[in-house]
PDB file of C-alpha atoms and ligand atoms in Angstrom:
ATOM      1  CA  MET A   1     -43.466  10.098  67.383  1.00  0.00           C
ATOM      2  CA  THR A   2     -44.160   9.880  63.659  1.00  0.00           C
ATOM      3  CA  GLU A   3     -47.736  10.279  62.578  1.00  0.00           C
ATOM      4  CA  LYS A   4     -48.679   7.705  59.974  1.00  0.00           C
ATOM      5  CA  THR A   5     -51.550   8.360  57.603  1.00  0.00           C
ATOM      6  CA  PRO A   6     -54.220   5.687  57.831  1.00  0.00           C
ATOM      7  CA  ILE A   7     -54.667   3.664  54.674  1.00  0.00           C
ATOM      8  CA  LEU A   8     -58.414   3.690  55.239  1.00  0.00           C
ATOM      9  CA  GLU A   9     -60.664   5.878  57.332  1.00  0.00           C
ATOM     10  CA  VAL A  10     -64.383   5.293  57.380  1.00  0.00           C
ATOM     11  CA  LYS A  11     -66.035   8.040  59.383  1.00  0.00           C
ATOM     12  CA  ASN A  12     -69.642   8.050  60.528  1.00  0.00           C
ATOM     13  CA  LEU A  13     -70.865   6.401  57.341  1.00  0.00           C
ATOM     14  CA  TRP A  14     -74.615   6.287  56.734  1.00  0.00           C
ATOM     15  CA  VAL A  15     -75.703   4.244  53.731  1.00  0.00           C
ATOM     16  CA  LYS A  16     -79.070   3.104  52.397  1.00  0.00           C
ATOM     17  CA  LEU A  17     -80.662   1.806  49.238  1.00  0.00           C
ATOM     18  CA  PRO A  18     -81.884   4.683  47.047  1.00  0.00           C
ATOM     19  CA  ASP A  19     -85.601   3.913  47.378  1.00  0.00           C
ATOM     20  CA  GLU A  20     -85.622   2.815  51.017  1.00  0.00           C
ATOM     21  CA  GLU A  21     -85.845   4.809  54.202  1.00  0.00           C
ATOM     22  CA  ASP A  22     -84.026   2.461  56.527  1.00  0.00           C
ATOM     23  CA  TYR A  23     -80.276   2.682  56.709  1.00  0.00           C
ATOM     24  CA  ILE A  24     -78.029  -0.355  56.242  1.00  0.00           C
ATOM     25  CA  LEU A  25     -74.863   1.311  57.524  1.00  0.00           C
ATOM     26  CA  ARG A  26     -75.640   3.448  60.554  1.00  0.00           C
ATOM     27  CA  GLY A  27     -72.685   5.503  61.615  1.00  0.00           C
ATOM     28  CA  MET A  28     -69.941   3.050  60.631  1.00  0.00           C
ATOM     29  CA  ASP A  29     -66.421   3.936  61.778  1.00  0.00           C
ATOM     30  CA  LEU A  30     -63.246   2.046  60.884  1.00  0.00           C
ATOM     31  CA  THR A  31     -59.596   3.095  60.707  1.00  0.00           C
ATOM     32  CA  ILE A  32     -56.874   0.901  59.220  1.00  0.00           C
ATOM     33  CA  TYR A  33     -53.174   1.759  59.239  1.00  0.00           C
ATOM     34  CA  PRO A  34     -50.553   0.406  56.818  1.00  0.00           C
ATOM     35  CA  GLY A  35     -49.443  -3.137  57.591  1.00  0.00           C
ATOM     36  CA  GLU A  36     -52.474  -4.022  59.703  1.00  0.00           C
ATOM     37  CA  VAL A  37     -54.825  -6.955  59.248  1.00  0.00           C
ATOM     38  CA  HIS A  38     -58.360  -6.255  60.450  1.00  0.00           C
ATOM     39  CA  ALA A  39     -61.104  -8.821  60.716  1.00  0.00           C
ATOM     40  CA  LEU A  40     -64.690  -7.622  60.421  1.00  0.00           C
ATOM     41  CA  MET A  41     -67.202  -9.998  61.942  1.00  0.00           C
ATOM     42  CA  GLY A  42     -70.886  -9.825  62.670  1.00  0.00           C
ATOM     43  CA  PRO A  43     -74.177 -11.653  62.258  1.00  0.00           C
ATOM     44  CA  ASN A  44     -76.007 -12.081  58.929  1.00  0.00           C
ATOM     45  CA  GLY A  45     -77.335  -8.838  57.563  1.00  0.00           C
ATOM     46  CA  SER A  46     -75.261  -6.562  59.803  1.00  0.00           C
ATOM     47  CA  GLY A  47     -73.898  -4.694  56.766  1.00  0.00           C
ATOM     48  CA  LYS A  48     -70.452  -6.214  56.214  1.00  0.00           C
ATOM     49  CA  SER A  49     -70.821  -6.859  52.490  1.00  0.00           C
ATOM     50  CA  THR A  50     -72.550  -3.515  52.049  1.00  0.00           C
ATOM     51  CA  LEU A  51     -69.487  -1.807  53.474  1.00  0.00           C
ATOM     52  CA  ALA A  52     -67.268  -3.745  51.044  1.00  0.00           C
ATOM     53  CA  LYS A  53     -69.485  -2.793  48.110  1.00  0.00           C
ATOM     54  CA  VAL A  54     -69.565   0.871  49.095  1.00  0.00           C
ATOM     55  CA  LEU A  55     -65.755   0.826  49.347  1.00  0.00           C
ATOM     56  CA  ALA A  56     -65.641  -0.582  45.815  1.00  0.00           C
ATOM     57  CA  GLY A  57     -67.967   2.138  44.530  1.00  0.00           C
ATOM     58  CA  HIS A  58     -71.002  -0.051  43.866  1.00  0.00           C
ATOM     59  CA  PRO A  59     -73.604   2.217  42.231  1.00  0.00           C
ATOM     60  CA  GLY A  60     -76.570   0.564  43.987  1.00  0.00           C
ATOM     61  CA  TYR A  61     -76.029   2.253  47.361  1.00  0.00           C
ATOM     62  CA  GLU A  62     -76.575   5.812  48.484  1.00  0.00           C
ATOM     63  CA  VAL A  63     -74.045   7.337  50.837  1.00  0.00           C
ATOM     64  CA  VAL A  64     -76.103   9.869  52.760  1.00  0.00           C
ATOM     65  CA  ASP A  65     -73.562  10.970  55.325  1.00  0.00           C
ATOM     66  CA  GLY A  66     -69.985  10.382  56.385  1.00  0.00           C
ATOM     67  CA  GLU A  67     -66.606  10.036  54.735  1.00  0.00           C
ATOM     68  CA  ILE A  68     -64.334   7.398  53.280  1.00  0.00           C
ATOM     69  CA  LEU A  69     -60.690   8.401  53.008  1.00  0.00           C
ATOM     70  CA  PHE A  70     -58.205   6.144  51.228  1.00  0.00           C
ATOM     71  CA  LYS A  71     -54.625   7.280  51.906  1.00  0.00           C
ATOM     72  CA  GLY A  72     -56.104  10.565  53.099  1.00  0.00           C
ATOM     73  CA  GLU A  73     -58.141  11.140  49.933  1.00  0.00           C
ATOM     74  CA  ASN A  74     -61.893  11.144  49.634  1.00  0.00           C
ATOM     75  CA  ILE A  75     -62.769   8.169  47.443  1.00  0.00           C
ATOM     76  CA  LEU A  76     -66.495   8.789  47.318  1.00  0.00           C
ATOM     77  CA  GLU A  77     -65.876  11.003  44.311  1.00  0.00           C
ATOM     78  CA  MET A  78     -63.754   8.351  42.536  1.00  0.00           C
ATOM     79  CA  GLU A  79     -64.985   5.832  39.955  1.00  0.00           C
ATOM     80  CA  PRO A  80     -64.532   2.141  40.867  1.00  0.00           C
ATOM     81  CA  ASP A  81     -61.736   1.841  38.315  1.00  0.00           C
ATOM     82  CA  GLU A  82     -59.842   4.813  39.791  1.00  0.00           C
ATOM     83  CA  ARG A  83     -60.128   3.277  43.237  1.00  0.00           C
ATOM     84  CA  ALA A  84     -58.580   0.061  41.953  1.00  0.00           C
ATOM     85  CA  ARG A  85     -55.745   1.934  40.281  1.00  0.00           C
ATOM     86  CA  ALA A  86     -55.102   3.810  43.507  1.00  0.00           C
ATOM     87  CA  GLY A  87     -54.421   0.443  45.149  1.00  0.00           C
ATOM     88  CA  LEU A  88     -57.747  -0.594  46.624  1.00  0.00           C
ATOM     89  CA  PHE A  89     -58.540  -4.214  45.900  1.00  0.00           C
ATOM     90  CA  LEU A  90     -61.910  -5.898  46.118  1.00  0.00           C
ATOM     91  CA  ALA A  91     -62.124  -9.272  44.533  1.00  0.00           C
ATOM     92  CA  PHE A  92     -65.762  -9.100  43.557  1.00  0.00           C
ATOM     93  CA  GLN A  93     -65.498  -5.883  41.617  1.00  0.00           C
ATOM     94  CA  TYR A  94     -64.468  -8.104  38.711  1.00  0.00           C
ATOM     95  CA  PRO A  95     -67.191  -9.749  36.621  1.00  0.00           C
ATOM     96  CA  MET A  96     -68.519 -12.998  37.940  1.00  0.00           C
ATOM     97  CA  GLU A  97     -68.213 -14.889  34.667  1.00  0.00           C
ATOM     98  CA  VAL A  98     -66.435 -13.836  31.532  1.00  0.00           C
ATOM     99  CA  PRO A  99     -67.050 -16.689  29.110  1.00  0.00           C
ATOM    100  CA  GLY A 100     -64.221 -17.364  26.711  1.00  0.00           C
ATOM    101  CA  VAL A 101     -61.780 -14.923  28.281  1.00  0.00           C
ATOM    102  CA  THR A 102     -58.893 -16.706  29.942  1.00  0.00           C
ATOM    103  CA  ILE A 103     -57.447 -15.784  33.274  1.00  0.00           C
ATOM    104  CA  ALA A 104     -54.221 -14.801  31.511  1.00  0.00           C
ATOM    105  CA  ASN A 105     -55.991 -12.384  29.147  1.00  0.00           C
ATOM    106  CA  PHE A 106     -58.218 -10.982  31.826  1.00  0.00           C
ATOM    107  CA  MET A 107     -55.438 -10.479  34.324  1.00  0.00           C
ATOM    108  CA  ARG A 108     -53.163  -8.880  31.740  1.00  0.00           C
ATOM    109  CA  LEU A 109     -55.722  -6.115  31.243  1.00  0.00           C
ATOM    110  CA  ALA A 110     -56.155  -5.624  34.978  1.00  0.00           C
ATOM    111  CA  TYR A 111     -52.368  -5.603  35.442  1.00  0.00           C
ATOM    112  CA  GLN A 112     -51.834  -3.024  32.691  1.00  0.00           C
ATOM    113  CA  ARG A 113     -54.498  -0.789  34.205  1.00  0.00           C
ATOM    114  CA  ARG A 114     -53.196  -1.117  37.711  1.00  0.00           C
ATOM    115  CA  PHE A 115     -49.590  -0.295  36.808  1.00  0.00           C
ATOM    116  CA  ASP A 116     -50.435   1.951  33.876  1.00  0.00           C
ATOM    117  CA  LYS A 117     -48.113   0.269  31.383  1.00  0.00           C
ATOM    118  CA  GLU A 118     -48.260  -2.043  28.366  1.00  0.00           C
ATOM    119  CA  VAL A 119     -47.017  -5.576  28.926  1.00  0.00           C
ATOM    120  CA  LYS A 120     -46.617  -7.988  26.018  1.00  0.00           C
ATOM    121  CA  TYR A 121     -48.676 -11.155  26.280  1.00  0.00           C
ATOM    122  CA  GLY A 122     -45.624 -13.429  26.455  1.00  0.00           C
ATOM    123  CA  ASP A 123     -44.001 -11.331  29.163  1.00  0.00           C
ATOM    124  CA  PHE A 124     -47.188 -11.211  31.158  1.00  0.00           C
ATOM    125  CA  TYR A 125     -47.626 -14.970  30.880  1.00  0.00           C
ATOM    126  CA  LYS A 126     -44.227 -15.465  32.509  1.00  0.00           C
ATOM    127  CA  ILE A 127     -45.118 -13.097  35.341  1.00  0.00           C
ATOM    128  CA  LEU A 128     -48.422 -14.905  35.859  1.00  0.00           C
ATOM    129  CA  LEU A 129     -46.708 -18.299  35.980  1.00  0.00           C
ATOM    130  CA  GLN A 130     -44.288 -17.016  38.638  1.00  0.00           C
ATOM    131  CA  HIS A 131     -47.200 -15.930  40.784  1.00  0.00           C
ATOM    132  CA  LEU A 132     -48.998 -19.248  40.326  1.00  0.00           C
ATOM    133  CA  LYS A 133     -45.843 -21.062  41.332  1.00  0.00           C
ATOM    134  CA  LYS A 134     -45.349 -18.909  44.420  1.00  0.00           C
ATOM    135  CA  LEU A 135     -48.936 -19.644  45.426  1.00  0.00           C
ATOM    136  CA  GLU A 136     -48.489 -23.366  44.716  1.00  0.00           C
ATOM    137  CA  MET A 137     -51.179 -23.344  42.062  1.00  0.00           C
ATOM    138  CA  ASP A 138     -51.248 -25.296  38.838  1.00  0.00           C
ATOM    139  CA  ALA A 139     -49.906 -23.521  35.720  1.00  0.00           C
ATOM    140  CA  SER A 140     -52.929 -24.724  33.739  1.00  0.00           C
ATOM    141  CA  PHE A 141     -55.014 -22.260  35.747  1.00  0.00           C
ATOM    142  CA  ALA A 142     -53.739 -19.457  33.472  1.00  0.00           C
ATOM    143  CA  ALA A 143     -55.621 -20.871  30.475  1.00  0.00           C
ATOM    144  CA  ARG A 144     -58.969 -21.343  32.252  1.00  0.00           C
ATOM    145  CA  PRO A 145     -61.851 -19.047  31.275  1.00  0.00           C
ATOM    146  CA  VAL A 146     -62.536 -16.508  34.020  1.00  0.00           C
ATOM    147  CA  ASN A 147     -64.814 -17.989  36.662  1.00  0.00           C
ATOM    148  CA  GLU A 148     -66.560 -20.230  34.126  1.00  0.00           C
ATOM    149  CA  GLY A 149     -67.498 -23.356  35.982  1.00  0.00           C
ATOM    150  CA  PHE A 150     -65.228 -22.437  38.887  1.00  0.00           C
ATOM    151  CA  SER A 151     -65.890 -24.181  42.148  1.00  0.00           C
ATOM    152  CA  GLY A 152     -66.064 -22.040  45.289  1.00  0.00           C
ATOM    153  CA  GLY A 153     -62.482 -22.968  46.074  1.00  0.00           C
ATOM    154  CA  GLU A 154     -61.286 -22.115  42.565  1.00  0.00           C
ATOM    155  CA  LYS A 155     -62.944 -18.697  42.778  1.00  0.00           C
ATOM    156  CA  LYS A 156     -61.035 -18.089  45.965  1.00  0.00           C
ATOM    157  CA  ARG A 157     -57.803 -19.195  44.303  1.00  0.00           C
ATOM    158  CA  PHE A 158     -58.486 -16.771  41.492  1.00  0.00           C
ATOM    159  CA  GLU A 159     -58.999 -13.981  44.025  1.00  0.00           C
ATOM    160  CA  ILE A 160     -55.648 -14.730  45.558  1.00  0.00           C
ATOM    161  CA  VAL A 161     -53.943 -14.740  42.133  1.00  0.00           C
ATOM    162  CA  GLN A 162     -55.446 -11.302  41.514  1.00  0.00           C
ATOM    163  CA  LEU A 163     -54.279 -10.129  44.896  1.00  0.00           C
ATOM    164  CA  SER A 164     -50.760 -11.388  44.260  1.00  0.00           C
ATOM    165  CA  LEU A 165     -50.513  -9.825  40.788  1.00  0.00           C
ATOM    166  CA  LEU A 166     -52.112  -6.485  41.514  1.00  0.00           C
ATOM    167  CA  GLU A 167     -50.217  -5.787  44.752  1.00  0.00           C
ATOM    168  CA  PRO A 168     -52.912  -3.629  46.313  1.00  0.00           C
ATOM    169  CA  GLN A 169     -52.271  -1.442  49.351  1.00  0.00           C
ATOM    170  CA  LEU A 170     -55.595  -2.413  50.852  1.00  0.00           C
ATOM    171  CA  ALA A 171     -57.240  -5.740  50.102  1.00  0.00           C
ATOM    172  CA  VAL A 172     -60.829  -6.284  51.157  1.00  0.00           C
ATOM    173  CA  LEU A 173     -61.761  -9.950  51.211  1.00  0.00           C
ATOM    174  CA  ASP A 174     -65.390 -10.797  51.770  1.00  0.00           C
ATOM    175  CA  GLU A 175     -65.446 -14.382  52.955  1.00  0.00           C
ATOM    176  CA  THR A 176     -69.224 -14.696  52.900  1.00  0.00           C
ATOM    177  CA  ASP A 177     -68.888 -17.706  50.601  1.00  0.00           C
ATOM    178  CA  SER A 178     -69.164 -20.212  53.346  1.00  0.00           C
ATOM    179  CA  GLY A 179     -68.681 -23.814  52.435  1.00  0.00           C
ATOM    180  CA  LEU A 180     -65.016 -23.328  51.643  1.00  0.00           C
ATOM    181  CA  ASP A 181     -63.231 -26.551  52.312  1.00  0.00           C
ATOM    182  CA  ILE A 182     -60.113 -26.617  54.419  1.00  0.00           C
ATOM    183  CA  ASP A 183     -57.852 -26.504  51.334  1.00  0.00           C
ATOM    184  CA  ALA A 184     -59.523 -23.399  49.934  1.00  0.00           C
ATOM    185  CA  LEU A 185     -59.345 -21.828  53.356  1.00  0.00           C
ATOM    186  CA  LYS A 186     -55.633 -22.517  53.450  1.00  0.00           C
ATOM    187  CA  VAL A 187     -55.109 -21.093  49.954  1.00  0.00           C
ATOM    188  CA  VAL A 188     -56.771 -17.863  51.007  1.00  0.00           C
ATOM    189  CA  SER A 189     -54.902 -17.657  54.294  1.00  0.00           C
ATOM    190  CA  ASN A 190     -51.528 -18.603  52.810  1.00  0.00           C
ATOM    191  CA  GLY A 191     -52.054 -15.984  50.112  1.00  0.00           C
ATOM    192  CA  VAL A 192     -52.825 -13.332  52.699  1.00  0.00           C
ATOM    193  CA  ASN A 193     -49.928 -14.371  54.907  1.00  0.00           C
ATOM    194  CA  LEU A 194     -47.486 -14.356  51.967  1.00  0.00           C
ATOM    195  CA  MET A 195     -48.581 -10.862  51.041  1.00  0.00           C
ATOM    196  CA  ARG A 196     -48.583  -9.350  54.494  1.00  0.00           C
ATOM    197  CA  SER A 197     -46.140  -6.454  54.559  1.00  0.00           C
ATOM    198  CA  PRO A 198     -45.613  -3.199  56.457  1.00  0.00           C
ATOM    199  CA  GLU A 199     -47.124  -1.284  53.521  1.00  0.00           C
ATOM    200  CA  ARG A 200     -50.127  -3.503  52.824  1.00  0.00           C
ATOM    201  CA  SER A 201     -53.308  -3.812  54.834  1.00  0.00           C
ATOM    202  CA  PHE A 202     -56.154  -6.280  54.812  1.00  0.00           C
ATOM    203  CA  LEU A 203     -59.789  -6.167  55.774  1.00  0.00           C
ATOM    204  CA  VAL A 204     -61.007  -9.734  56.099  1.00  0.00           C
ATOM    205  CA  ILE A 205     -64.768  -9.993  56.389  1.00  0.00           C
ATOM    206  CA  THR A 206     -65.901 -13.231  57.922  1.00  0.00           C
ATOM    207  CA  HIS A 207     -68.700 -14.881  59.843  1.00  0.00           C
ATOM    208  CA  TYR A 208     -66.746 -17.424  61.677  1.00  0.00           C
ATOM    209  CA  GLN A 209     -63.586 -17.488  63.627  1.00  0.00           C
ATOM    210  CA  ARG A 210     -62.442 -20.366  61.403  1.00  0.00           C
ATOM    211  CA  ILE A 211     -60.292 -18.438  58.924  1.00  0.00           C
ATOM    212  CA  LEU A 212     -58.723 -16.543  61.808  1.00  0.00           C
ATOM    213  CA  ASN A 213     -57.044 -19.764  62.894  1.00  0.00           C
ATOM    214  CA  TYR A 214     -54.819 -19.260  59.859  1.00  0.00           C
ATOM    215  CA  ILE A 215     -54.654 -15.472  59.588  1.00  0.00           C
ATOM    216  CA  THR A 216     -53.940 -13.764  62.880  1.00  0.00           C
ATOM    217  CA  PRO A 217     -55.613 -10.366  62.731  1.00  0.00           C
ATOM    218  CA  ASP A 218     -54.193  -7.362  64.547  1.00  0.00           C
ATOM    219  CA  TYR A 219     -57.715  -6.143  65.229  1.00  0.00           C
ATOM    220  CA  VAL A 220     -61.147  -7.718  65.298  1.00  0.00           C
ATOM    221  CA  HIS A 221     -64.311  -5.643  64.942  1.00  0.00           C
ATOM    222  CA  VAL A 222     -67.847  -6.766  65.513  1.00  0.00           C
ATOM    223  CA  MET A 223     -70.547  -5.150  63.464  1.00  0.00           C
ATOM    224  CA  VAL A 224     -74.178  -5.160  64.548  1.00  0.00           C
ATOM    225  CA  GLU A 225     -76.931  -3.280  62.733  1.00  0.00           C
ATOM    226  CA  GLY A 226     -74.678  -1.220  60.552  1.00  0.00           C
ATOM    227  CA  ARG A 227     -71.949  -0.122  62.898  1.00  0.00           C
ATOM    228  CA  VAL A 228     -68.943  -1.399  64.794  1.00  0.00           C
ATOM    229  CA  VAL A 229     -70.082  -2.107  68.331  1.00  0.00           C
ATOM    230  CA  ARG A 230     -66.969  -3.766  69.688  1.00  0.00           C
ATOM    231  CA  SER A 231     -63.274  -3.840  68.730  1.00  0.00           C
ATOM    232  CA  GLY A 232     -60.470  -5.879  70.164  1.00  0.00           C
ATOM    233  CA  ASP A 233     -57.656  -8.208  69.253  1.00  0.00           C
ATOM    234  CA  ALA A 234     -57.707 -11.845  68.121  1.00  0.00           C
ATOM    235  CA  GLU A 235     -58.974 -12.799  71.585  1.00  0.00           C
ATOM    236  CA  LEU A 236     -62.310 -11.146  70.769  1.00  0.00           C
ATOM    237  CA  ALA A 237     -62.838 -13.575  67.888  1.00  0.00           C
ATOM    238  CA  GLN A 238     -62.241 -16.466  70.275  1.00  0.00           C
ATOM    239  CA  GLN A 239     -64.804 -15.102  72.716  1.00  0.00           C
ATOM    240  CA  LEU A 240     -67.347 -14.725  69.915  1.00  0.00           C
ATOM    241  CA  GLU A 241     -66.784 -18.290  68.863  1.00  0.00           C
ATOM    242  CA  GLU A 242     -67.525 -19.442  72.390  1.00  0.00           C
ATOM    243  CA  LYS A 243     -70.362 -17.113  73.330  1.00  0.00           C
ATOM    244  CA  GLY A 244     -71.985 -16.208  69.986  1.00  0.00           C
ATOM    245  CA  TYR A 245     -73.294 -12.865  68.841  1.00  0.00           C
ATOM    246  CA  ASP A 246     -76.124 -12.879  71.369  1.00  0.00           C
ATOM    247  CA  TRP A 247     -73.507 -12.160  73.992  1.00  0.00           C
ATOM    248  CA  ILE A 248     -72.726  -8.809  72.301  1.00  0.00           C
ATOM    249  CA  ARG A 249     -76.398  -8.117  71.595  1.00  0.00           C
ATOM    250  CA  GLY A 250     -77.222  -8.794  75.236  1.00  0.00           C
ATOM    251  CA  GLU A 251     -74.549  -6.389  76.430  1.00  0.00           C
ATOM    252  CA  LEU A 252     -75.776  -3.727  74.015  1.00  0.00           C
ATOM    253  CA  ALA A 253     -79.359  -4.138  75.215  1.00  0.00           C
ATOM    254  CA  ALA A 254     -78.252  -3.905  78.848  1.00  0.00           C
ATOM    255  CA  ALA A 255     -76.288  -0.727  78.107  1.00  0.00           C
ATOM    256  CA  ASN A 256     -79.361   0.849  76.510  1.00  0.00           C
ATOM    257  CA  THR A 257     -81.698   0.319  79.418  1.00  0.00           C
TER     258      THR A 257
HETATM  259  N1  LIG B 301     -78.915  -4.553  47.084  1.00  0.00           N
HETATM  260  C1  LIG B 301     -79.685  -4.810  48.141  1.00  0.00           C
HETATM  261  N2  LIG B 301     -81.017  -4.966  48.003  1.00  0.00           N
HETATM  262  C2  LIG B 301     -81.813  -5.210  49.076  1.00  0.00           C
HETATM  263  N3  LIG B 301     -81.352  -5.336  50.322  1.00  0.00           N
HETATM  264  C3  LIG B 301     -80.039  -5.191  50.526  1.00  0.00           C
HETATM  265  C4  LIG B 301     -79.137  -4.917  49.454  1.00  0.00           C
HETATM  266  N4  LIG B 301     -77.890  -4.824  49.956  1.00  0.00           N
HETATM  267  C5  LIG B 301     -78.006  -5.030  51.280  1.00  0.00           C
HETATM  268  N5  LIG B 301     -79.288  -5.239  51.626  1.00  0.00           N
HETATM  269  C6  LIG B 301     -79.796  -5.509  52.979  1.00  0.00           C
HETATM  270  O1  LIG B 301     -78.949  -4.848  53.900  1.00  0.00           O
HETATM  271  C7  LIG B 301     -78.669  -5.653  55.034  1.00  0.00           C
HETATM  272  C8  LIG B 301     -77.173  -5.877  55.154  1.00  0.00           C
HETATM  273  O2  LIG B 301     -76.738  -6.730  54.114  1.00  0.00           O
HETATM  274  P1  LIG B 301     -75.226  -7.192  53.933  1.00  0.00           P
HETATM  275  O3  LIG B 301     -75.169  -8.045  52.749  1.00  0.00           O
HETATM  276  O4  LIG B 301     -74.351  -5.995  53.972  1.00  0.00           O
HETATM  277  O5  LIG B 301     -75.000  -8.035  55.270  1.00  0.00           O
HETATM  278  P2  LIG B 301     -73.775  -8.951  55.695  1.00  0.00           P
HETATM  279  O6  LIG B 301     -73.335  -8.441  57.026  1.00  0.00           O
HETATM  280  O7  LIG B 301     -72.766  -9.008  54.617  1.00  0.00           O
HETATM  281  O8  LIG B 301     -74.489 -10.354  55.887  1.00  0.00           O
HETATM  282  P3  LIG B 301     -73.915 -11.835  55.670  1.00  0.00           P
HETATM  283  O9  LIG B 301     -73.149 -12.130  56.915  1.00  0.00           O
HETATM  284  O10 LIG B 301     -75.137 -12.673  55.560  1.00  0.00           O
HETATM  285  O11 LIG B 301     -73.056 -11.858  54.439  1.00  0.00           O
HETATM  286  C9  LIG B 301     -79.478  -6.928  54.835  1.00  0.00           C
HETATM  287  O12 LIG B 301     -80.675  -6.800  55.513  1.00  0.00           O
HETATM  288  C10 LIG B 301     -79.685  -6.975  53.336  1.00  0.00           C
HETATM  289  O13 LIG B 301     -80.863  -7.642  53.004  1.00  0.00           O
HETATM  290 MG1  LIG B 302     -72.083 -10.532  53.423  1.00  0.00          MG
END
């Protein structure tokens, strides 16, 4: 049997805000192997986005205990930019609005950083257009200013363009932006499905089972109060949809008495 190295290992992670006593992540564990798609679900405030931000290296959180290994290496010592270059992708680590800077200009810089090489503007434009075509997006998107006046669906499209161009080994998608219409949902899921490969892994954070109708995860985890309390396959997401999170909370309470 060959031993594969996990792409991501989160081990007993305890995280809080610097000036608070209460922990947000309370002994979080998560292991993702290459090629796997994991869905992370859980009620509001359970710590899903916090995990994503800590993975990205957000400076606003204090990691008090535990480890995060990306391809076997401790990333807690790495700057956000280094993490991205190592192949970790988080859509929101990019600025929310960059007035005046077009998607083409912005993405060229990100592309050059990721692959550590100079690419002429004209050459990059061609690459970008190929990706837009593959994703069935309009070529005019390339000339739009980054996120300026983007609708929720357009932001999601932009995330998927980034994902396609930057070819990360682990993509973390935080689908907290509810209110995505069915088209935006399909853009995100088609993008993920197109980019699924034996080398690439995904962590899809979501509230609802909805997106999982389009992306079939290999594993589903339920987070409650800062840790994974239940893991299973796609069937678990179905059960949650039917029974709600109180079902899990009820079981946890029963186990603790
Ligand atoms: N920067 C912050 N300042 C204050 N509180 C925070 C901060 N980040 C996280 N929290 C708190 O930590 C808890 C977890 O938040 P987080 O955003 O990780 O939850 P979530 O699981 O992503 O929720 P949702 O499903 O609503 O997106 C919440 O109680 C939230 O208020
Ligand atoms: Mg969230």
